[in-house]
Tab-separated table of N, CA and C in Angstrom:
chain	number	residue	atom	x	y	z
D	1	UNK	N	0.828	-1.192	0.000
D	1	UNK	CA	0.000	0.000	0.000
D	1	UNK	C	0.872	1.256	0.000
D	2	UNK	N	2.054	1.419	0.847
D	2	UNK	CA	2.546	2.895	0.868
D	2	UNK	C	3.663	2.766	-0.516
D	3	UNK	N	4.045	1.698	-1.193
D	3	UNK	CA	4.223	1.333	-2.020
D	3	UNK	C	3.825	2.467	-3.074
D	4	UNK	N	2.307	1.944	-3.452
D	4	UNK	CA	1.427	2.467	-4.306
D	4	UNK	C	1.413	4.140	-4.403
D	5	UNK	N	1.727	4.328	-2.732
D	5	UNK	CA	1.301	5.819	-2.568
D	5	UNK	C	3.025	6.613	-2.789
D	6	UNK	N	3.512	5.914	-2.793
D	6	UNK	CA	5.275	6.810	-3.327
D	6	UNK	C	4.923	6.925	-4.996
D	7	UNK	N	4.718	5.588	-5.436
D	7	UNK	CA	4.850	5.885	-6.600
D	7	UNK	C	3.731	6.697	-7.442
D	8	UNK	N	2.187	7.098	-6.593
D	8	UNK	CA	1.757	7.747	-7.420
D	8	UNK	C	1.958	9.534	-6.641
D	9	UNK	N	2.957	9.426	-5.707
D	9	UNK	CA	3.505	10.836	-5.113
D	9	UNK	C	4.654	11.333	-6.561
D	10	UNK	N	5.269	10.313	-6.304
D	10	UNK	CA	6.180	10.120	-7.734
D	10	UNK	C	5.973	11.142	-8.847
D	11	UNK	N	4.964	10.019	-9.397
D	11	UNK	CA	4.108	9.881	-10.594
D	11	UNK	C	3.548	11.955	-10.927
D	12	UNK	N	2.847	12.118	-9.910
D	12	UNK	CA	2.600	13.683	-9.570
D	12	UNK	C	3.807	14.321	-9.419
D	13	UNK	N	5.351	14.610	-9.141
D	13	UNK	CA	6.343	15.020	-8.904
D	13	UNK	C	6.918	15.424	-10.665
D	14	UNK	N	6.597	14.447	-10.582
D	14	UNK	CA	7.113	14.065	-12.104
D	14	UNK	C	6.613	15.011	-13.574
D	15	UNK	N	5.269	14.523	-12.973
D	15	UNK	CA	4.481	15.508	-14.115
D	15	UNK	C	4.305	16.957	-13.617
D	16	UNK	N	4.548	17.667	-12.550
D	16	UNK	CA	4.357	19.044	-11.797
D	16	UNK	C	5.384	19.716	-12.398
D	17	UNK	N	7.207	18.913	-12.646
D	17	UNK	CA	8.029	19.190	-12.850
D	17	UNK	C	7.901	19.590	-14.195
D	18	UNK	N	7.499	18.162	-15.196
D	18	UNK	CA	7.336	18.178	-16.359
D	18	UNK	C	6.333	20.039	-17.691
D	19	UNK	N	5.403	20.081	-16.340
D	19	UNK	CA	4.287	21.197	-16.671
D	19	UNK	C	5.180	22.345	-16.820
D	20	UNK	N	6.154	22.725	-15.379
D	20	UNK	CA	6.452	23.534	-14.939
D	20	UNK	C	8.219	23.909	-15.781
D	21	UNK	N	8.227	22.957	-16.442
D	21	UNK	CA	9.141	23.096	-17.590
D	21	UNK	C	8.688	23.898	-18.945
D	22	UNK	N	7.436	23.142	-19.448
D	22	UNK	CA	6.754	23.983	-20.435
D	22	UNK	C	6.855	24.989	-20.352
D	23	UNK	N	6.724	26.133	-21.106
D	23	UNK	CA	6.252	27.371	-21.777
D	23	UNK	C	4.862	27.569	-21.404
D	24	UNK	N	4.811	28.246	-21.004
D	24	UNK	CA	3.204	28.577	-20.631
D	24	UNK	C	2.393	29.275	-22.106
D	25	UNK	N	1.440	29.212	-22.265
D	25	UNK	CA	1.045	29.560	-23.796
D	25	UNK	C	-0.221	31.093	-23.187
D	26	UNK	N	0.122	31.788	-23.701
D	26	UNK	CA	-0.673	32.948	-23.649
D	26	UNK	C	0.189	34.249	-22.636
D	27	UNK	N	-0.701	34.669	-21.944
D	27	UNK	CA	-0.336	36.054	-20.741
D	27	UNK	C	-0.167	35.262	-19.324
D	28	UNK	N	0.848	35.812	-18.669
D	28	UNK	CA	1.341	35.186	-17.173
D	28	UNK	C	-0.329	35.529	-16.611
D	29	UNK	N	-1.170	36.870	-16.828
D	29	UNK	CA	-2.180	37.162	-16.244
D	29	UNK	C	-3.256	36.932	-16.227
D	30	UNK	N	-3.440	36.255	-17.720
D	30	UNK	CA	-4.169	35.118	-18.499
D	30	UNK	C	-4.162	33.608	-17.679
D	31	UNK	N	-3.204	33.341	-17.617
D	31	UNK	CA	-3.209	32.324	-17.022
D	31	UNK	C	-3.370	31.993	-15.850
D	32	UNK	N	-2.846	32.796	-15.141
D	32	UNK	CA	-3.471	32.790	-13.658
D	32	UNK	C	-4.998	33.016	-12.794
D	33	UNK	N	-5.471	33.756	-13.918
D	33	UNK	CA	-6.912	34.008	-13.606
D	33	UNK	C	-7.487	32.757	-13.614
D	34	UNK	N	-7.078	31.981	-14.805
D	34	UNK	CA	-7.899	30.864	-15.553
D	34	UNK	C	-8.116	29.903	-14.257
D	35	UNK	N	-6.478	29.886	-14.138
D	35	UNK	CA	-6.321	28.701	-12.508
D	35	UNK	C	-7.300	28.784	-11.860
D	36	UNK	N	-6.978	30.505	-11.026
D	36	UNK	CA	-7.928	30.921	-10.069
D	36	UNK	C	-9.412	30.493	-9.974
D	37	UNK	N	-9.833	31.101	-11.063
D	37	UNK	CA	-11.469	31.044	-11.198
D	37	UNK	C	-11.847	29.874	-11.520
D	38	UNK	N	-11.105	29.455	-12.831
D	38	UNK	CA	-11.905	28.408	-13.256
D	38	UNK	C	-12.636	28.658	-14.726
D	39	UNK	N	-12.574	29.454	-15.226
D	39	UNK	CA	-13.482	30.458	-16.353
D	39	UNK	C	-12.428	29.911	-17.965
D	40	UNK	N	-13.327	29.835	-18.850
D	40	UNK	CA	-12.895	29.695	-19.830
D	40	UNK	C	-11.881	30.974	-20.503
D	41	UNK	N	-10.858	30.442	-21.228
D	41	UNK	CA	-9.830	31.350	-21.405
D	41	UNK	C	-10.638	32.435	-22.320
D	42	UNK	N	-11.447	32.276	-23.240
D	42	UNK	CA	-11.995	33.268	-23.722
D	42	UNK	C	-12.524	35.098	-22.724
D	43	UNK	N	-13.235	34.347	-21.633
D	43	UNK	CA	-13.723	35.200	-20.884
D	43	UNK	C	-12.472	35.859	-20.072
D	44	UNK	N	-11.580	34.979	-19.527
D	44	UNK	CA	-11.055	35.745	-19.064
D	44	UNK	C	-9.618	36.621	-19.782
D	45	UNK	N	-9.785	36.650	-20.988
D	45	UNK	CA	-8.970	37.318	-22.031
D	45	UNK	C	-9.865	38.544	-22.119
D	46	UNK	N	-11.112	38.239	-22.813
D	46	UNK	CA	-12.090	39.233	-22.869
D	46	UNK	C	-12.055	40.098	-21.271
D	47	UNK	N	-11.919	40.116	-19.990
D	47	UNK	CA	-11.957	40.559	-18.647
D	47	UNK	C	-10.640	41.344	-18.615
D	48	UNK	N	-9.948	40.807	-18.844
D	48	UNK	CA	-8.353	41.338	-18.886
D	48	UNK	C	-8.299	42.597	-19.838
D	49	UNK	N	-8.146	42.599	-21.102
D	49	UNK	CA	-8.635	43.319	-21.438
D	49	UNK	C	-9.229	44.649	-21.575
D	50	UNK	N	-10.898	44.147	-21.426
D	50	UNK	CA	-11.683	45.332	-20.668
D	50	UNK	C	-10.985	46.173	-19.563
D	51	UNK	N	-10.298	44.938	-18.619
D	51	UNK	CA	-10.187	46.099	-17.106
D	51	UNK	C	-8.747	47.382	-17.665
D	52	UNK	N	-8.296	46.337	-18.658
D	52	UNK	CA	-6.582	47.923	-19.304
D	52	UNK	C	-7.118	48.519	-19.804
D	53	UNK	N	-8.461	48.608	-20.959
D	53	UNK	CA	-9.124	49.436	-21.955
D	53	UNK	C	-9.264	50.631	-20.907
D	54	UNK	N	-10.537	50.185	-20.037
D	54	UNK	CA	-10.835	50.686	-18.458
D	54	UNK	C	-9.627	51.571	-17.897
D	55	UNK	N	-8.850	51.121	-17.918
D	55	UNK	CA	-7.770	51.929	-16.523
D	55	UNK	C	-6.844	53.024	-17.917
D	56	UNK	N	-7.029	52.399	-19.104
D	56	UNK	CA	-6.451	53.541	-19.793
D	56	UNK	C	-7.186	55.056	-19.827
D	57	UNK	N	-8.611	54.875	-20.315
D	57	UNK	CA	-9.714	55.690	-20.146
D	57	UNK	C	-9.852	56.240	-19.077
D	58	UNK	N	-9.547	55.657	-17.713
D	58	UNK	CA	-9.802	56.540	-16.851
D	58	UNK	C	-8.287	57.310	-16.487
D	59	UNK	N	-7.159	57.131	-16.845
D	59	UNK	CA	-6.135	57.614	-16.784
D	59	UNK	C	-6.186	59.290	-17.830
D	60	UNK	N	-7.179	59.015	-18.502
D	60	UNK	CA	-7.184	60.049	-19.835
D	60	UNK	C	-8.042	60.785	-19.397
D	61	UNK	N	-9.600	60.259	-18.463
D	61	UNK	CA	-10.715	61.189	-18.426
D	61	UNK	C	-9.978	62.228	-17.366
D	62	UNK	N	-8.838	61.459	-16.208
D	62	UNK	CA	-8.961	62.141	-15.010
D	62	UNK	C	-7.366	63.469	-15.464
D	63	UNK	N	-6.724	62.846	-16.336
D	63	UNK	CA	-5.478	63.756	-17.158
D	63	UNK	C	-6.379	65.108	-17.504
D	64	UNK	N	-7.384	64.889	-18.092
D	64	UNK	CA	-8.169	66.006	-19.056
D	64	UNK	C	-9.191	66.836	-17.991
D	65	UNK	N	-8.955	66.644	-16.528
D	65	UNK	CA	-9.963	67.454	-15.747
D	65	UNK	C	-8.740	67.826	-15.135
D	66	UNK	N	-7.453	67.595	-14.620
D	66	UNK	CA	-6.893	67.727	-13.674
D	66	UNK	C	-5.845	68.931	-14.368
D	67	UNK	N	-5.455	68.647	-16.202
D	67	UNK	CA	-4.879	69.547	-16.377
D	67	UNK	C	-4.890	70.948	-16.431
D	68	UNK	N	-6.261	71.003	-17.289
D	68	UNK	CA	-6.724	72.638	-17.178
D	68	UNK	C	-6.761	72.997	-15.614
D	69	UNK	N	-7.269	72.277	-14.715
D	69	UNK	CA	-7.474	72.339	-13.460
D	69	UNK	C	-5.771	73.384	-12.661
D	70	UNK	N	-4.968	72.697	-13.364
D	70	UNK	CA	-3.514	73.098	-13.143
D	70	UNK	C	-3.001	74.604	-13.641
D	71	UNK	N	-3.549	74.610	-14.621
D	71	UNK	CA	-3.505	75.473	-15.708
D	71	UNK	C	-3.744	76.799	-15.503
D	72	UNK	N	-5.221	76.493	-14.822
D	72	UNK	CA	-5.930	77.676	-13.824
D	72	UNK	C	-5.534	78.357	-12.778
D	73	UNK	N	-5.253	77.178	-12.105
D	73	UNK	CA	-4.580	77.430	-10.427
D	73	UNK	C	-3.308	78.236	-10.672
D	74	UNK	N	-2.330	77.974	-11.629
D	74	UNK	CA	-1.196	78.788	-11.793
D	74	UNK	C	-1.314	80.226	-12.558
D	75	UNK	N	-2.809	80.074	-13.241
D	75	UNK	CA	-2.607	81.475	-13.770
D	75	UNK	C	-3.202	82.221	-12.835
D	76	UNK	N	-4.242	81.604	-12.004
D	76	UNK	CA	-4.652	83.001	-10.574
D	76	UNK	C	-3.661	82.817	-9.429
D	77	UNK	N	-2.792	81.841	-9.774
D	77	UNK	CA	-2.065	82.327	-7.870
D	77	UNK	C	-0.663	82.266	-8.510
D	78	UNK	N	0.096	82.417	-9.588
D	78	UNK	CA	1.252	82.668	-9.640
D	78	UNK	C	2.132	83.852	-9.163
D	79	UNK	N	1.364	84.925	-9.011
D	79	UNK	CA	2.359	86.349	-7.932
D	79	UNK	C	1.737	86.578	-6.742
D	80	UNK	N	0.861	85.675	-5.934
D	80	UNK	CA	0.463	85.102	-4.536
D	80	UNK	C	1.166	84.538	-3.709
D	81	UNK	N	1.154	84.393	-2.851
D	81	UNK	CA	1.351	83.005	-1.831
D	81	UNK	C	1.230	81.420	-2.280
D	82	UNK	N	0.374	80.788	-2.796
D	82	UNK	CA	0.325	80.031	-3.712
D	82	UNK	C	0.661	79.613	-4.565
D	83	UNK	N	1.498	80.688	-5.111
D	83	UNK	CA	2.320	80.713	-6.681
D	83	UNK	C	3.716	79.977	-6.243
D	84	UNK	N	4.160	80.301	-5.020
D	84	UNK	CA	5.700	79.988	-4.852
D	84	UNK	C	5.815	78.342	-4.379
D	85	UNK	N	4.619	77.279	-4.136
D	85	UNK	CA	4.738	76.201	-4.549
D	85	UNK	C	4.386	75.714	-5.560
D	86	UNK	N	4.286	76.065	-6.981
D	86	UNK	CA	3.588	75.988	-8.030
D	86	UNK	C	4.572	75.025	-8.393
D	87	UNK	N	5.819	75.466	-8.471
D	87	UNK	CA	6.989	74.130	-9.302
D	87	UNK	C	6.663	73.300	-8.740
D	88	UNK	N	6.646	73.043	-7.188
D	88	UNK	CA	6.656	71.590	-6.640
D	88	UNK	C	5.313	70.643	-7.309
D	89	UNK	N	4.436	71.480	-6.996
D	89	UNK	CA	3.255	71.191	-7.871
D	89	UNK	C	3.302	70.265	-8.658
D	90	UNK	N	3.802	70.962	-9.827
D	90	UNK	CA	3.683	70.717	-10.989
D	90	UNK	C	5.273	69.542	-11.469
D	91	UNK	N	6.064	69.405	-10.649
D	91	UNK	CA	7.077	68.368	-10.679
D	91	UNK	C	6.411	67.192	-9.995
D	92	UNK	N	5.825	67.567	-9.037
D	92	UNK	CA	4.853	65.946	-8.513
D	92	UNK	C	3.997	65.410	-9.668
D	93	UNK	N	3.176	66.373	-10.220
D	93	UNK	CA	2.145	66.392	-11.296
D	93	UNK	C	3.029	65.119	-12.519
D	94	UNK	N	3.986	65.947	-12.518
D	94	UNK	CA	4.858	65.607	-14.057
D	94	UNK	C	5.445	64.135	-13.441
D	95	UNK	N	5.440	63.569	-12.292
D	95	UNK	CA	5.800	62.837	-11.566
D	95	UNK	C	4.819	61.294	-11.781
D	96	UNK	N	3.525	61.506	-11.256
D	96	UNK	CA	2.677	60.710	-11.124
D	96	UNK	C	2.379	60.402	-13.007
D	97	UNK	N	1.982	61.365	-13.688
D	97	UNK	CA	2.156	61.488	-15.370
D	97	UNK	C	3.018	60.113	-15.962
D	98	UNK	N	4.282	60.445	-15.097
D	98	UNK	CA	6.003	59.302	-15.639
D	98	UNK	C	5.153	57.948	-15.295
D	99	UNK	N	4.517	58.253	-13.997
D	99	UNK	CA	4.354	56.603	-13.294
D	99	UNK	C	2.846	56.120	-14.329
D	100	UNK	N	2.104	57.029	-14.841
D	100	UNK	CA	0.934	56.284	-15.134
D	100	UNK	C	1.106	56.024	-16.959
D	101	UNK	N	2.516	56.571	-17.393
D	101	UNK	CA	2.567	56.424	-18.873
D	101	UNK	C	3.126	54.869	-18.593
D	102	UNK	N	3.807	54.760	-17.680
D	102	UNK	CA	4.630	53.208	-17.730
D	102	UNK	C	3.236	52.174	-17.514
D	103	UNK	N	2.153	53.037	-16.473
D	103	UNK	CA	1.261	51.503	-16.424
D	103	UNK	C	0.540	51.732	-17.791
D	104	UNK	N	0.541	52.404	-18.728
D	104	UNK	CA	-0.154	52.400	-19.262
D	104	UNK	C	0.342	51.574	-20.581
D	105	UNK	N	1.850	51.700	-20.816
D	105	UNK	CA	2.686	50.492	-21.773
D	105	UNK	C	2.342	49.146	-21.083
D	106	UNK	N	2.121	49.126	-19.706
D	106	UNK	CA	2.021	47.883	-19.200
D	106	UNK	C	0.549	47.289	-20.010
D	107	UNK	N	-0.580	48.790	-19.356
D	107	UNK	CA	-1.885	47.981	-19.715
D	107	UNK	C	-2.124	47.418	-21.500
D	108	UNK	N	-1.219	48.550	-22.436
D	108	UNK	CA	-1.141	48.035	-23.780
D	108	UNK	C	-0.753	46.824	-24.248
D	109	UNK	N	0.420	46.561	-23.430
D	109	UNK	CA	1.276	45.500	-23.445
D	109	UNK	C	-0.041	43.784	-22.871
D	110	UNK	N	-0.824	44.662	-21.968
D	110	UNK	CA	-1.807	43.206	-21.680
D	110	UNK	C	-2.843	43.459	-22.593
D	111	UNK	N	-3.093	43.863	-23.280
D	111	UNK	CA	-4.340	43.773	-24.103
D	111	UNK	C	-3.718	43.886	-25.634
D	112	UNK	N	-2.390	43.775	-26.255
D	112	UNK	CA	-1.688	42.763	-27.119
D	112	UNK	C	-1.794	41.642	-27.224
D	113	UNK	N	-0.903	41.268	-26.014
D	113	UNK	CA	-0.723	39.722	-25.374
D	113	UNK	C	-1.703	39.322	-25.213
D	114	UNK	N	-2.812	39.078	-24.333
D	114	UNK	CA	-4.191	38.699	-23.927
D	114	UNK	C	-4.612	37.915	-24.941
């Protein structure tokens, strides 16, 4: 009996190794969902997807309220009190901008792949 149970511990060792050699076929993010859930790869390609389409769009709606928004603020408080943190401002601004163009090659990059 414990016989039986080495060799089909084995048997599973073997093939875990074997999988985990392969090439995985599609998106690392693709694939992990699939595990997770359980959902046919279609859907969760189609999900993936949607959610980068999603986070690009809202990266663009909230760019296009926040800039004029900037725009404003520096043309009424630039010879104020207000005016003399305006660079910092606007170097944080230009800051967060750097960080959301990279997720945004990322989110392109998953809805290529996908």
């Amino acid at each position: 009996m414990a016989n039986k149970n080495r060799k089909a511990r084995r048997q599973r060792a073997i093939a875990a190794r074997q999988s985990a050699a392969q090439k995985s076929k599609g998106s690392f993010v693709v694939n992990e969902l699939q595990h997770l859930i359980g959902a046919e790869e279609e859907d969760v390609v189609r999900a993936a997807r949607w959610r980068a389409k999603q986070n690009i769009y809202v990266f663009l709606m909230v760019n296009l309220v926040i800039i004029p928004g900037l725009l404003a603020f520096t043309y009424f408080t630039w010879d104020r009190a207000p005016g003399k943190v305006l660079p910092f401002i606007w170097a944080g601004y230009i800051l967060v901008l750097v960080f959301q163009a990279r997720a945004m090659v990322r989110f392109k990059r998953i809805i290529k792949n996908a």
